[in-house]
Every structure is written in structure tokens, then in C-alpha cells.
Coordinates of C-alpha atoms in Angstrom, one line a residue:
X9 CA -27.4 10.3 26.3
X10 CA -30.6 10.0 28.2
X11 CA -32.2 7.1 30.3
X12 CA -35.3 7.1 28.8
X13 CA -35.2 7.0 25.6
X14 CA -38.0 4.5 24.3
X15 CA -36.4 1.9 22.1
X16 CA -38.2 -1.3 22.0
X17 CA -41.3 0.1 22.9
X18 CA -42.6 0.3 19.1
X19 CA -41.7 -1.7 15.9
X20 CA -40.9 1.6 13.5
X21 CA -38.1 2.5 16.7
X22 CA -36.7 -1.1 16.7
X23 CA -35.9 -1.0 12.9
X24 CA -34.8 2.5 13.0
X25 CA -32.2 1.5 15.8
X26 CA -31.3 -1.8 13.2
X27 CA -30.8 0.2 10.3
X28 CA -28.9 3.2 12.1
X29 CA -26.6 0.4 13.9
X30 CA -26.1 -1.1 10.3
X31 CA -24.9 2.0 9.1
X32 CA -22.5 2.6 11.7
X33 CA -20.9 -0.6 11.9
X34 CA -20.4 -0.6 8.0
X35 CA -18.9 2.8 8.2
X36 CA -16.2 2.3 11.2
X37 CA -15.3 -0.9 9.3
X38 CA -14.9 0.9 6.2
X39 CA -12.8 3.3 7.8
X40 CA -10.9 0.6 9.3
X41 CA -9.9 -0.9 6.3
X42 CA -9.0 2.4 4.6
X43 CA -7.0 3.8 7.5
X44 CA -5.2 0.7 8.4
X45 CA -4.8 -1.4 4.9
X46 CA -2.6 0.3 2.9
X47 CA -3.0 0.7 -1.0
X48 CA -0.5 -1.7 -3.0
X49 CA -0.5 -0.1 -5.9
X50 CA -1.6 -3.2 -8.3
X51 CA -3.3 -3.1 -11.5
X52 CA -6.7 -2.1 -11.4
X53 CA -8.6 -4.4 -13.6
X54 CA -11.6 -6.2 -13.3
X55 CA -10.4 -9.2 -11.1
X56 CA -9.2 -6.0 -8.2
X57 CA -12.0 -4.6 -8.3
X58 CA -14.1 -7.2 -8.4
X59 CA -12.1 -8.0 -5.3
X60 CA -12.6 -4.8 -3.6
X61 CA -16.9 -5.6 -4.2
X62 CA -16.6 -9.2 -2.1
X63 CA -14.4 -7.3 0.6
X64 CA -17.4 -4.6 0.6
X65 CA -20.3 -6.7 0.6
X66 CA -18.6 -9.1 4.0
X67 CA -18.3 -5.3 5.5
X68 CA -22.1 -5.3 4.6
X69 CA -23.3 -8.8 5.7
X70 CA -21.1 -8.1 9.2
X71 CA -22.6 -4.3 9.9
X72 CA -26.3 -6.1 8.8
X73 CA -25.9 -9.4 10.8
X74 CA -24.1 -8.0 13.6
X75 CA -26.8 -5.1 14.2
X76 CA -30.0 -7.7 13.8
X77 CA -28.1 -9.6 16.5
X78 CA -27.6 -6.6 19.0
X79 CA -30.6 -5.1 18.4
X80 CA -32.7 -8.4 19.5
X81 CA -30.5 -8.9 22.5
X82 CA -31.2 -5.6 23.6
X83 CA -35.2 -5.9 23.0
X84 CA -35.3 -9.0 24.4
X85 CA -33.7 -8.1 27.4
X86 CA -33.9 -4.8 29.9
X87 CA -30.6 -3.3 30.6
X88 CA -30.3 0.3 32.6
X89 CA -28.4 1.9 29.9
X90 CA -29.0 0.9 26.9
X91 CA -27.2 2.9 24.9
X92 CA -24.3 2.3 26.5
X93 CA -24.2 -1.4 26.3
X94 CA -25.0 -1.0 22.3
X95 CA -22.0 1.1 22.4
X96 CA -19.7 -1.3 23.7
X97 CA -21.5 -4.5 22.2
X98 CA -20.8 -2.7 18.8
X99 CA -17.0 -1.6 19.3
X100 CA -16.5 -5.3 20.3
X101 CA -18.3 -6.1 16.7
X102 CA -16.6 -4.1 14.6
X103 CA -13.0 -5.1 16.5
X104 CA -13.6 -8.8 16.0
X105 CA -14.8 -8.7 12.6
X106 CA -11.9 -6.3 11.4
X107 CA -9.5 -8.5 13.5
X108 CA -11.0 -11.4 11.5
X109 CA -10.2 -9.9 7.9
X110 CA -6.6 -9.1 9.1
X111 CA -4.8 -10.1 11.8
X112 CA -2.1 -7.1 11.9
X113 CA -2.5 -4.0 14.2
X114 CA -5.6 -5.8 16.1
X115 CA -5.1 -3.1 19.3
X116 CA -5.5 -0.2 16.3
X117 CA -8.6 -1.4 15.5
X118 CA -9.8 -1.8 18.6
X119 CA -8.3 2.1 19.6
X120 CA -10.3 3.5 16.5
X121 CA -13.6 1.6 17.1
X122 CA -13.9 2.7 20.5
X123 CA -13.4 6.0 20.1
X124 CA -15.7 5.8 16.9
X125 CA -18.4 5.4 18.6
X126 CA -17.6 7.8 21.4
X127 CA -17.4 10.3 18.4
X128 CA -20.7 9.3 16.4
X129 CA -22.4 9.2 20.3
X130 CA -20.8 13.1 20.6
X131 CA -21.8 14.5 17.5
X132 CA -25.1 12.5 17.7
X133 CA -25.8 14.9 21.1
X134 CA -24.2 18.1 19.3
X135 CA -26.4 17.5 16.3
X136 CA -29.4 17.1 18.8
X137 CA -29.0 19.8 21.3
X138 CA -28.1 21.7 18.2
X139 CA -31.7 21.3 16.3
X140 CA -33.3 21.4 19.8
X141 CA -31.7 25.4 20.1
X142 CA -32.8 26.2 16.8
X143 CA -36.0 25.0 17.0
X144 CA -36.5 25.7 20.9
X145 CA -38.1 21.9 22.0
X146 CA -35.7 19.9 23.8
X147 CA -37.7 16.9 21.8
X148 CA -34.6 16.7 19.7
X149 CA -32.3 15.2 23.0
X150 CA -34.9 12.3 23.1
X151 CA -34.1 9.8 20.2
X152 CA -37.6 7.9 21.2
X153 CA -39.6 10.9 19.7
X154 CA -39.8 12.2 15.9
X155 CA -38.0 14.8 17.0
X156 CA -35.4 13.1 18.4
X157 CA -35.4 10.2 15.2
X158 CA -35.0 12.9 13.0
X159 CA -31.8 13.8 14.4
X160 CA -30.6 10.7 14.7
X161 CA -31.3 9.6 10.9
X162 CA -29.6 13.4 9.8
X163 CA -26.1 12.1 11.0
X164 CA -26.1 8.5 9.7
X165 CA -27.1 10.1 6.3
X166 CA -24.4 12.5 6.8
X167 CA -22.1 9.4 7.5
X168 CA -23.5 6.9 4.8
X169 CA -22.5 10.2 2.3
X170 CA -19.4 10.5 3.5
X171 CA -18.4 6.8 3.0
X172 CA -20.2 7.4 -0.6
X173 CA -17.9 10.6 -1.7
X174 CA -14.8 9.3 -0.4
X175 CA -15.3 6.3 -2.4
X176 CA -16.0 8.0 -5.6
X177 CA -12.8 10.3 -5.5
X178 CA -10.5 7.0 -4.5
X179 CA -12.0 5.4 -7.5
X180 CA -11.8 8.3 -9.8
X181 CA -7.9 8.8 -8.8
X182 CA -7.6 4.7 -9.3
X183 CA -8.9 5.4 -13.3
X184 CA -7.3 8.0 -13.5
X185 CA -3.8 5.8 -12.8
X186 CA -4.7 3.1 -15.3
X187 CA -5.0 5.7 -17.7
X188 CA -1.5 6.4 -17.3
X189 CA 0.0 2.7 -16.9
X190 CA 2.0 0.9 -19.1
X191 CA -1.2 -0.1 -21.1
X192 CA -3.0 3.1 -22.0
X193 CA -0.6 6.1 -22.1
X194 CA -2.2 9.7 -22.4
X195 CA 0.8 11.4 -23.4
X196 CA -0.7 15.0 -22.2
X197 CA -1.8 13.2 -18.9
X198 CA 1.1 11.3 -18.0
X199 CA 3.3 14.7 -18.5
X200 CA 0.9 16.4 -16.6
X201 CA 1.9 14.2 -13.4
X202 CA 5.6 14.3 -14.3
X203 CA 5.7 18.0 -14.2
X204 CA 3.6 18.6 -10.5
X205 CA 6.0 15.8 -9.1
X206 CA 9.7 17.2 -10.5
X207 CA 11.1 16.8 -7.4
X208 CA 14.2 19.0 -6.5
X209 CA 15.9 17.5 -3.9
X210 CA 18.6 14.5 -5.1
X211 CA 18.6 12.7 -2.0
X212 CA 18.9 8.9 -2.1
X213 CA 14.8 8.3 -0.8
X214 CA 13.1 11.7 -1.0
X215 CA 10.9 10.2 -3.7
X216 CA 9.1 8.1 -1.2
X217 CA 8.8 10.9 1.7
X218 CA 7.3 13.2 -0.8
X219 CA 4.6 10.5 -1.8
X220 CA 4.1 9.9 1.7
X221 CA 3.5 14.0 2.2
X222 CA 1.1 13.6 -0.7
X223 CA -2.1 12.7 1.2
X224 CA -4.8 12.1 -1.7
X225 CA -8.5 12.3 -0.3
X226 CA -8.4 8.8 0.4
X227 CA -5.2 9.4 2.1
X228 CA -4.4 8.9 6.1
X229 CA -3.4 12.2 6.1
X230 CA -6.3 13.8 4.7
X231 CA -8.6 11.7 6.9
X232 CA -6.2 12.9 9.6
X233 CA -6.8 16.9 9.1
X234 CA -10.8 16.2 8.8
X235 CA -11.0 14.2 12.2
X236 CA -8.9 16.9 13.6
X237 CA -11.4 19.3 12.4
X238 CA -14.5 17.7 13.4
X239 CA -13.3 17.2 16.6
X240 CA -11.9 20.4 17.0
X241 CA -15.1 22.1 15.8
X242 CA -16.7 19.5 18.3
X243 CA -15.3 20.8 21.3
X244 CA -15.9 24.1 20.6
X245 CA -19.9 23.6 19.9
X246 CA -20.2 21.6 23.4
X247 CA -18.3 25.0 25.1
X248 CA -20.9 27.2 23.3
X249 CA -24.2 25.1 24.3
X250 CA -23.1 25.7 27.8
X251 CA -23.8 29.3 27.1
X252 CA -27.1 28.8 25.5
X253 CA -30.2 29.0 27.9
X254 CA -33.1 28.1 25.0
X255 CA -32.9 24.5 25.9
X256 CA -32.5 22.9 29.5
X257 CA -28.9 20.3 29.6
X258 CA -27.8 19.7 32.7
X259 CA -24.4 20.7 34.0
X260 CA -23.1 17.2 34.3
X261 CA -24.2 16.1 31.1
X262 CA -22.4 19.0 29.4
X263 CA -19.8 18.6 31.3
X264 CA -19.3 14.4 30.1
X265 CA -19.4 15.7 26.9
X266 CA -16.9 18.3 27.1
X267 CA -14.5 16.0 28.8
X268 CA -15.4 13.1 26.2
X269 CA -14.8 16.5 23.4
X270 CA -10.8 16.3 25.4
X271 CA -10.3 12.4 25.0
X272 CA -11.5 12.7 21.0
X273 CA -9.1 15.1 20.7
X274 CA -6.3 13.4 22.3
X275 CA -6.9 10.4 20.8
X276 CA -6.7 11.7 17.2
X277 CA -3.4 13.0 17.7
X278 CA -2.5 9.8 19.4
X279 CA -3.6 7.8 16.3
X280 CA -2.0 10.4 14.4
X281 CA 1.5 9.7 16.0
X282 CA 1.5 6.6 15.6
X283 CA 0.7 6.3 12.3
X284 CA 3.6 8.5 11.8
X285 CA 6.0 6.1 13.9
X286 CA 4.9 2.9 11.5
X287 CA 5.7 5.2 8.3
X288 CA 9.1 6.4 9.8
X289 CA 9.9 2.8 10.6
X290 CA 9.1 1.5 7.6
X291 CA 11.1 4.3 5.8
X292 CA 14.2 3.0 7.8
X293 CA 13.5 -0.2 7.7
X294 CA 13.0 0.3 3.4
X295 CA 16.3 2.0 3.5
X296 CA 18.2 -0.5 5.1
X297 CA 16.8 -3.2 3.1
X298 CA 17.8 -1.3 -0.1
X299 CA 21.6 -0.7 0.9
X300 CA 21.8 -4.3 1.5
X301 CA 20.6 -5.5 -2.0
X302 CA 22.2 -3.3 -3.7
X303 CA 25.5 -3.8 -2.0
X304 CA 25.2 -7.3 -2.7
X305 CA 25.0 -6.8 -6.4
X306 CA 27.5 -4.2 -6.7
X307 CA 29.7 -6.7 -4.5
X308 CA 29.1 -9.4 -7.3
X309 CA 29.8 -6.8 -9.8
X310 CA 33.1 -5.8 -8.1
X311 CA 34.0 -9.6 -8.0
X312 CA 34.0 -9.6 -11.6
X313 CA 35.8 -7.0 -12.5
X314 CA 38.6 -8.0 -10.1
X315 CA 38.4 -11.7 -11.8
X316 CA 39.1 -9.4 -14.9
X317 CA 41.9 -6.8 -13.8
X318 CA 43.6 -10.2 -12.3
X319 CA 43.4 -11.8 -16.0
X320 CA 44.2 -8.5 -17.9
X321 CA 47.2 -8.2 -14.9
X322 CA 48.3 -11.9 -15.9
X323 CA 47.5 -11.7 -19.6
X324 CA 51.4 -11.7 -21.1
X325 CA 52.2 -14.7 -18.6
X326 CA 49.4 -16.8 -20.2
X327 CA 50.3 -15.8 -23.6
X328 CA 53.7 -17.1 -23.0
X329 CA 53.0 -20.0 -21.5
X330 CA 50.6 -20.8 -25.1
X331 CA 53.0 -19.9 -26.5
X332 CA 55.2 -22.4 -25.3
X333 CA 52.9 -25.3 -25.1
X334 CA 51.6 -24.6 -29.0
X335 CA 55.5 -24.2 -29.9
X336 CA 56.0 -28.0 -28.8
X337 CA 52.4 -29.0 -30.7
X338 CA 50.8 -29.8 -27.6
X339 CA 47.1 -28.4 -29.1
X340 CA 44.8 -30.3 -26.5
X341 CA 47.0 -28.8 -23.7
X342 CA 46.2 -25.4 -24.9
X343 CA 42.7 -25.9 -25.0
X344 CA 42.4 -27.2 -21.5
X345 CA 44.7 -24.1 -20.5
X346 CA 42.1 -21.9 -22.0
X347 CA 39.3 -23.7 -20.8
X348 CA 40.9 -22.9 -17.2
X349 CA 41.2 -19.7 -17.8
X350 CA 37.6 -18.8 -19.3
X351 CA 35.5 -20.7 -15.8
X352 CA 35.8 -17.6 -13.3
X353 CA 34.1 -15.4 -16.1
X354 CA 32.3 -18.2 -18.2
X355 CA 29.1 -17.2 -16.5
X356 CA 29.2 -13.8 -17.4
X357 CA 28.3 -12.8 -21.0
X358 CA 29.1 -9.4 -23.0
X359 CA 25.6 -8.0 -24.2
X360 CA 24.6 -4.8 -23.7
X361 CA 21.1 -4.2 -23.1
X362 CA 20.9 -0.6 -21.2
X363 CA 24.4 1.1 -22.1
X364 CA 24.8 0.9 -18.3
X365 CA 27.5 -1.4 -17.5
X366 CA 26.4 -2.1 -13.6
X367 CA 22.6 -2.5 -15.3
X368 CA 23.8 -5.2 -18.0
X369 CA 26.3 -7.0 -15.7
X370 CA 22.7 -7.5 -13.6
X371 CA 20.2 -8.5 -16.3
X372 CA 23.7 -11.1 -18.0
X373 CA 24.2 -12.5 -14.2
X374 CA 20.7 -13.1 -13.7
X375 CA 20.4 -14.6 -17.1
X376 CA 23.4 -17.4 -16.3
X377 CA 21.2 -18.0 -13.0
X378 CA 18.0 -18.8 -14.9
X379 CA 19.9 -20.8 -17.4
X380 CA 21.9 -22.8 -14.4
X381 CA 18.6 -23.6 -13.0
X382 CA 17.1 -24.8 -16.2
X383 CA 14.9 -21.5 -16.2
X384 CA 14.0 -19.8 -19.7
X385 CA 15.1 -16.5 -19.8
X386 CA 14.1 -14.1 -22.6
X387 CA 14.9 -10.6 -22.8
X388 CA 14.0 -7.1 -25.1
X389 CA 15.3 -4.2 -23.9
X390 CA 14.6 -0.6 -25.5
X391 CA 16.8 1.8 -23.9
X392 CA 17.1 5.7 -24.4
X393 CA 19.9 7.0 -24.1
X394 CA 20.9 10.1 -21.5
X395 CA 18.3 9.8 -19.0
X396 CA 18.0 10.8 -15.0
X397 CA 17.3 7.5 -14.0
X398 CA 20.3 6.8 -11.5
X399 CA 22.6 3.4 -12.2
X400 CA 21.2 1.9 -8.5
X401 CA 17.3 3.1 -8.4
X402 CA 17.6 0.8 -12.0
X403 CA 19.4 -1.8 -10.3
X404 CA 16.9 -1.9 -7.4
X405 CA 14.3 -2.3 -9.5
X406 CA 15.6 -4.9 -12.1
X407 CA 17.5 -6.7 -9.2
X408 CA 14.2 -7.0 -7.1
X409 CA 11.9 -7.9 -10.0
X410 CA 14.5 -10.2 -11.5
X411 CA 14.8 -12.5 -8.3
X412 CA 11.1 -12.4 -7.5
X413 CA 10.4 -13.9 -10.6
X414 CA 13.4 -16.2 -10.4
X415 CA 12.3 -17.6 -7.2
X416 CA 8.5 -18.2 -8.4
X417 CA 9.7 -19.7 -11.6
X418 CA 11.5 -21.9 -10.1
X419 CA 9.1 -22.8 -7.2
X420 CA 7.3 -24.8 -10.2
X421 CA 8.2 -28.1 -12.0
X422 CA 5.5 -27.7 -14.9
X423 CA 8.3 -26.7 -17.5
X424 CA 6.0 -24.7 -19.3
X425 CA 5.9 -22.1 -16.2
X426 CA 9.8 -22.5 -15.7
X427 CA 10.3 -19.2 -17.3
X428 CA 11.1 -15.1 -16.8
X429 CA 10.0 -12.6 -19.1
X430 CA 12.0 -8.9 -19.0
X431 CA 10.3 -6.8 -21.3
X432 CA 11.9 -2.5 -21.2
X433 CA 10.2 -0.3 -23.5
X434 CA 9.9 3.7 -23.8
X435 CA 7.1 5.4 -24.4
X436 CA 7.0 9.2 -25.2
X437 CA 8.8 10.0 -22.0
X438 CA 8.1 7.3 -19.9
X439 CA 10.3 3.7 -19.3
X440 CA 8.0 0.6 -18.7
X441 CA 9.7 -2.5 -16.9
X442 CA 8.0 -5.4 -17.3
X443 CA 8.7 -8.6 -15.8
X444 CA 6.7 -12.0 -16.7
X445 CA 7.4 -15.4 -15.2
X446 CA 5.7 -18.7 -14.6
X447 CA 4.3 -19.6 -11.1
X448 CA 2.8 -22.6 -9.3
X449 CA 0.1 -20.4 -7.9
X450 CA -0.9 -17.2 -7.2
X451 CA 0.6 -14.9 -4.6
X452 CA -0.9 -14.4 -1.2
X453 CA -1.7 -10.6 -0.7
X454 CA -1.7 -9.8 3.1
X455 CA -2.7 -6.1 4.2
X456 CA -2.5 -4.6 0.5
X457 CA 1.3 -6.1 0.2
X458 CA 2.4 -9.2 -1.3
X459 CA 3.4 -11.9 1.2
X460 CA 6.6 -14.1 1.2
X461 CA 6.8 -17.4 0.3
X462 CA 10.4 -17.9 1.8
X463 CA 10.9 -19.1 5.6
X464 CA 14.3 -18.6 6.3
X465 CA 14.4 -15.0 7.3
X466 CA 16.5 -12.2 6.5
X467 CA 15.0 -9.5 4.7
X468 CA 12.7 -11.3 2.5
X469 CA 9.6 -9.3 1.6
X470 CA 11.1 -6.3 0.7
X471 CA 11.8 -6.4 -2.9
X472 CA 8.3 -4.7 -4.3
X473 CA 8.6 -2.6 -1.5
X474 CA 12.6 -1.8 -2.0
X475 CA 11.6 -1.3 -6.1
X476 CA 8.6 0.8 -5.1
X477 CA 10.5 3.2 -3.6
X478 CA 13.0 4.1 -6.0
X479 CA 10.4 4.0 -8.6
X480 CA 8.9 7.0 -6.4
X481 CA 11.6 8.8 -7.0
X482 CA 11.0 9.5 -10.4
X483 CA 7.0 9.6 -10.3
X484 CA 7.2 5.9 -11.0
X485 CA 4.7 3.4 -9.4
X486 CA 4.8 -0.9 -9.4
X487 CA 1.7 -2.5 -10.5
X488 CA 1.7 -6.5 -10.3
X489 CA -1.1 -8.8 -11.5
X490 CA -1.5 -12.7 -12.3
X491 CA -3.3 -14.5 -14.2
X492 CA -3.7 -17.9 -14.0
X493 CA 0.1 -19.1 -13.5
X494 CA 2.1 -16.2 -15.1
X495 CA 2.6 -13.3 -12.3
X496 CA 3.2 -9.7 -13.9
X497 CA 5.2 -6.7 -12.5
X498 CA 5.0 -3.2 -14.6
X499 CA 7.4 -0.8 -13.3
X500 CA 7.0 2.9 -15.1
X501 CA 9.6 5.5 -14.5
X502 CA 9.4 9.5 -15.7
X503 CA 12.1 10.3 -17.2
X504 CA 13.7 13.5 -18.9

């Protein structure tokens, strides 16, 4: 960075440094947003992505308003180095305005937009000294020349085509999963994806580490291994310009940068570890939240088959005793005896939906809920028979769907929305779950994940995310959707 670089001084340099600071506010924001907003996994249809274009277009009005703003500050007023009050005016920027779209991890943001713009102010030096070498004029160092501009518009190209590939291949993967949800099914596709994720190992929750592993292009990981590589190949080009003696940098200068080259570094693998930390958390925190729903259902299950084993263990004593009473003609007395005996297990019915008894108790105890709170509950179930799908990943995922919708349906007093919808279907060798049900409005999406309604604590929030993970495990994903008042969850599960 030099003092005299001659912004201001001419009107084609004043929109040049508008437009470049455009482009780099909308890319750190962009990057924000993809490195720090996970993806939910929801439908993509028409209202998402229409969704996704408004959240685009603020980044755009923010990068475009925000640079206008600095960029007459800075004319207006003389400052000794400029550039480096733009640098810090622009990291304070981007901070706020990302800070403004989401409240979580607001210290993250600011970490990656400072060092953003340390990295695009190092690699716009590399890229300079590194066309003045070629070319032999140490023009390129000064951005208030052609030479210099030249250099400068290079990288934000480089950067605005960065944003625009990454973009593409996130929304060609996002097709390419709607291809193979539980509306279109490619039968060579989906089997295709079954067969590169046959996971070996049957531990309880390696689905979800191995989908974690599996960084996709728009992945954290993947962005992870290109910073790394950038900056590595950063610091290394800032070691070799020392040794070149075409073009005149002085020591000190080269020696800023190769300290700044360190602190890149460092910070990558900072961001890097803790990025790791939040996903290991979360993976405990998923785990623990799992054992305890699905203990409480099997707990309720265990109830009732002790409320049985005590009635099978007492059957002859209450035949006996009907006996007795019907022998003296006492018929009303008998039917209030049996009345007494059928209220511990009068909630519980006897169809079979899955073949899985701990499955069917579920979907039948769920049912007598909806029906005790006036809730309509309609149910068609299409098993197959002999599957890999594990008695509690199905529980986890009917169990959390089931109460989702049974708490939103009943959230509303419009009887028409007082309903649940569970709809199991196969299709070639995938199982679609789908669960429908009535809601007074729409759910409130906060960082890619849907947010609570419920105040009272506990573990509340962790159903889609508890039924996303075993889903995982057998190359399943959870899409939700609503429309108007009905909410929609699609679970689809591989199966063999």
C-alpha cells in the first residue's frame, strides 16, 4: 500500500474505487452468509428461491449503498492513509450489515471481515508487484495509474467470478436434489447416490459425521482447503518477490506483507477450528437430544406393555370374579368391571401400520393424542417389508415429525387447520415420510433452521434436527415447506 496513490483526483478513479468497493463488500457478505448460515435442507421451489434472490439483492443494495457512502466521505475529506481508513470503514460495513441479517455468531463476522480485507489488500499487492516483475514498471504498485487500475480491476473480476462459479455448482447440486425428492424420483439417479453413500460402519450417528466429511463445493470445508491454499501460495509469492531485483519494494513493505502473509494464515486455521468446535458441539448436543426423545417413547412404550403383562398376569382372577358376578345376573356390574379394566389401555389401539411394533405403538399413541385434543388425524402407511431402517432412527423421525405437527395443529383454533396428515409411501427403493398439518402461521426460519415457538425450555428445537440426523444415516434428507397454513415435512430414507 502506497501514500500516494491519487484517488480523488479524477472522476474515472472515484468510480473505479465505487465500483471495486461494491464488489468487495458484496463478495465478503456473500461469503458470510455461505460460511456462517448453514443449509436447512428445505424444498427448493419457487417461493426458496425466490427467497434466496431478495436475500441477494439487500447483499447488493448494502455492498452499492455502503461503498457510494464511503467513497464520498473519503473524497470529501483528506485523510493520511486512505486506504487504510477504507479498509476499516468497510470491515465495520460489512460487520454491521451481516450482524443486521442475523444476530448469531456477530464476533465471526466481524473475525472473517477483517481479515477479508487484509487478504483482498494482500493479494491486491501480490497481484501488483507480480504484473510490475513481469512487465518490469513498478507502475503496477501505484493503483492511481493505468497500470496500477489494471491490476486492481484483474482481482475484483477474479473475485466477482468466483462468487459467480460457486453459485452455479450450489445451484446445480440444489436441482440436482429436487430431482431426487419425494416429488420427481429418477430411479437411476436416486440409486446412483444410495450406492456412493453405503455407509459401512453401524454406529448409532455415523450417518451425520459422514455428511459432515462430505464438503460439497459450496461446503465450509471446501472453502476451508481453498483459503488454505491461497494463503499458503500467498506467503510463499511475498518470500519469492524478496528475491526479485526487476522492481524496487522496500524492505519494510515486504516485510508487512510477509508478516500480514503469517496472520492470514493463522487466522484460517483459527476459523477453521472453530468451525470444527460448533460442529462437534452440535453433534453432542444432537446426540443427547436424540437419547432423550427416544427414551421417552420407548419409556411410554414399556408402560404399556407392563399395563398388559399386569392384566395378562391377572387375567384368571378377573375371569373369576365375572364369573361370579354374571352367575348371580348382576349384567351392569360386569360391564362396569370391564369398563375398569379396559381405561389403562383404552387409549391404545391395535393397528398395524409398519409391522414394527415400537413404530405402530408410536403412530396409535400419537393418534389417541390428536383425537384427545380434538385434532384430525389421518393416516396411510405403505410399508415394505425386511428393510435396514433400524426400529429407533424410524421412531426418531415419526416421533419428531408427529409432535411438531401436533403442536402447530393445535396452536390454531380455525378447525379447518386442526389437523395432521402422515402419509408413508415406497418408491422403487426409497421410503417417503410425509407429514401434513394445519398451522396458524408460517414458521420463523432463523440461520437456515426452523425456530421454536415453545418458551419453556428444555430441548425444544431439536426435532428436525434430531430427525435429520438419523435420516443421514441412510442417505436420507428432511425437506419442509408451507404453504399458506398447512406446513409440510418430506422425510426420504434409502433403503435395501
Amino acid at each position: 500500500m502506497t501514500g500516494g496513490y491519487a484517488y480523488g483526483m479524477g472522476s474515472v478513479l472515484v468510480i473505479s474505487e465505487c465500483l471495486t468497493g461494491i464488489l468487495r463488500i458484496v463478495v465478503c457478505l456473500f461469503l458470510i452468509r455461505q460460511l456462517l448460515v448453514t443449509d436447512s435442507k428445505s424444498a427448493v421451489d419457487n417461493r426458496t428461491l425466490s427467497g434466496e434472490r431478495t436475500v441477494m439483492e439487500r447483499i447488493f443494495a448494502a455492498g452499492l449503498l455502503g461503498s457510494v457512502a464511503i467513497t464520498v466521505v473519503l473524497t470529501a475529506i483528506s485523510v493520511p492513509d486512505r486506504n487504510f481508513v477504507r479498509m476499516a470503514l468497510e470491515t465495520v460495513l460489512i460487520a454491521a450489515c451481516a450482524a443486521g441479517s442475523q444476530k448469531q455468531d456477530v464476533r465471526m463476522k466481524f473475525y472473517i471481515a477483517i481479515f477479508y480485507e487484509i487478504a483482498v489488500s494482500f493479494w491486491q499487492f501480490l497481484l501488483a508487484a507480480g504484473m510490475g516483475v513481469v512487465f518490469g514498471n513498478e507502475d503496477f504498485l501505484d493503483a492511481g495509474t493505468v497500470n496500477g487500475q489494471a491490476s486492481v480491476w484483474l482481482l475484483h473480476i477474479g473475485l466477482a467470478g468466483g462468487v459467480a462459479i460457486w453459485c452455479r455448482n450450489r445451484d446445480g447440486q440444489r436441482y440436482r436434489k429436487k430431482d431426487c425428492d419425494g416429488q420427481r424420483y429418477g430411479k437411476q439417479e436416486c440409486d446412483r447416490q444410495r450406492d456412493r453413500s453405503q455407509d459401512g460402519d453401524g454406529q448409532e450417528y455415523g450417518g451425520l459425521r459422514q455428511s459432515r466429511q462430505k464438503d460439497t463445493p459450496e461446503g465450509v470445508g471446501a472453502a476451508y482447503r481453498l483459503l488454505s491454499g491461497f494463503v499458503v501460495f500467498g506467503f510463499v509469492a511475498v518470500i519469492t518477490l524478496s528475491e526479485q531485483q526487476t522492481i524496487d519494494i522496500p524492505a519494510d513493505t515486504l516485510m508487512m506483507w510477509t508478516v500480514l502473509a503469517v496472520v492470514l494464515m493463522m487466522s484460517v486455521l483459527v476459523f477453521h477450528s472453530n468451525r470444527q468446535y460448533k460442529m462437534e458441539k452440535e453433534l453432542a448436543q444432537l446426540k443427547a437430544a436424540q437419547a432423550e426423545l427416544l427414551e421417552r417413547d420407548y419409556t411410554a412404550l414399556n408402560q404399556a406393555y407392563a399395563v398388559n403383562a399386569k392384566l395378562f398376569h391377572d387375567f384368571h382372577n378377573h375371569i373369576g370374579v365375572l364369573r361370579q358376578i354374571l352367575t348371580h345376573g348382576k349384567t351392569e356390574e360386569a360391564v362396569c368391571y370391564l369398563d375398569t379394566l379396559q381405561e389403562p389401555v383404552q387409549g391404545m389401539a391395535d393397528t398395524v401400520w409398519t409391522g414394527d411394533e415400537t413404530a405402530d405403538y408410536l403412530i396409535n399413541s400419537k393418534r389417541a393424542a390428536a383425537l384427545a385434543r380434538n385434532i384430525s388425524f389421518d393416516v396411510q402407511v405403505e410399508f415394505p417389508r425386511n428393510t435396514n431402517i433400524r426400529s429407533a432412527d424410524l421412531c426418531a423421525i415419526l416421533g419428531n415429525l408427529l409432535d411438531n405437527a401436533l403442536e402447530a395443529a393445535g396452536q390454531t383454533e380455525v378447525p379447518e387447520q386442526r389437523f395432521v396428515r402422515l402419509r408413508v409411501r415406497r418408491i422403487n427403493q426409497m421410503l417417503v415420510i410425509k407429514v401434513e398439518n394445519g398451522c396458524a402461521a408460517a414458521p420463523v426460519a432463523e440461520g437456515g433452521e426452523l425456530r421454536t415457538t415453545k418458551t419453556d425450555g428444555g430441548l425444544h428445537g431439536w426435532g428436525l434436527k434430531s430427525a435429520r440426523t438419523a435420516a443421514e444415516k441412510y442417505d436420507g434428507m428432511v425437506q419442509t415447506d408451507c404453504e399458506g397454513h398447512i406446513f409440510r415435512a418430506v422425510v426420504t430414507l434409502s433403503y435395501l
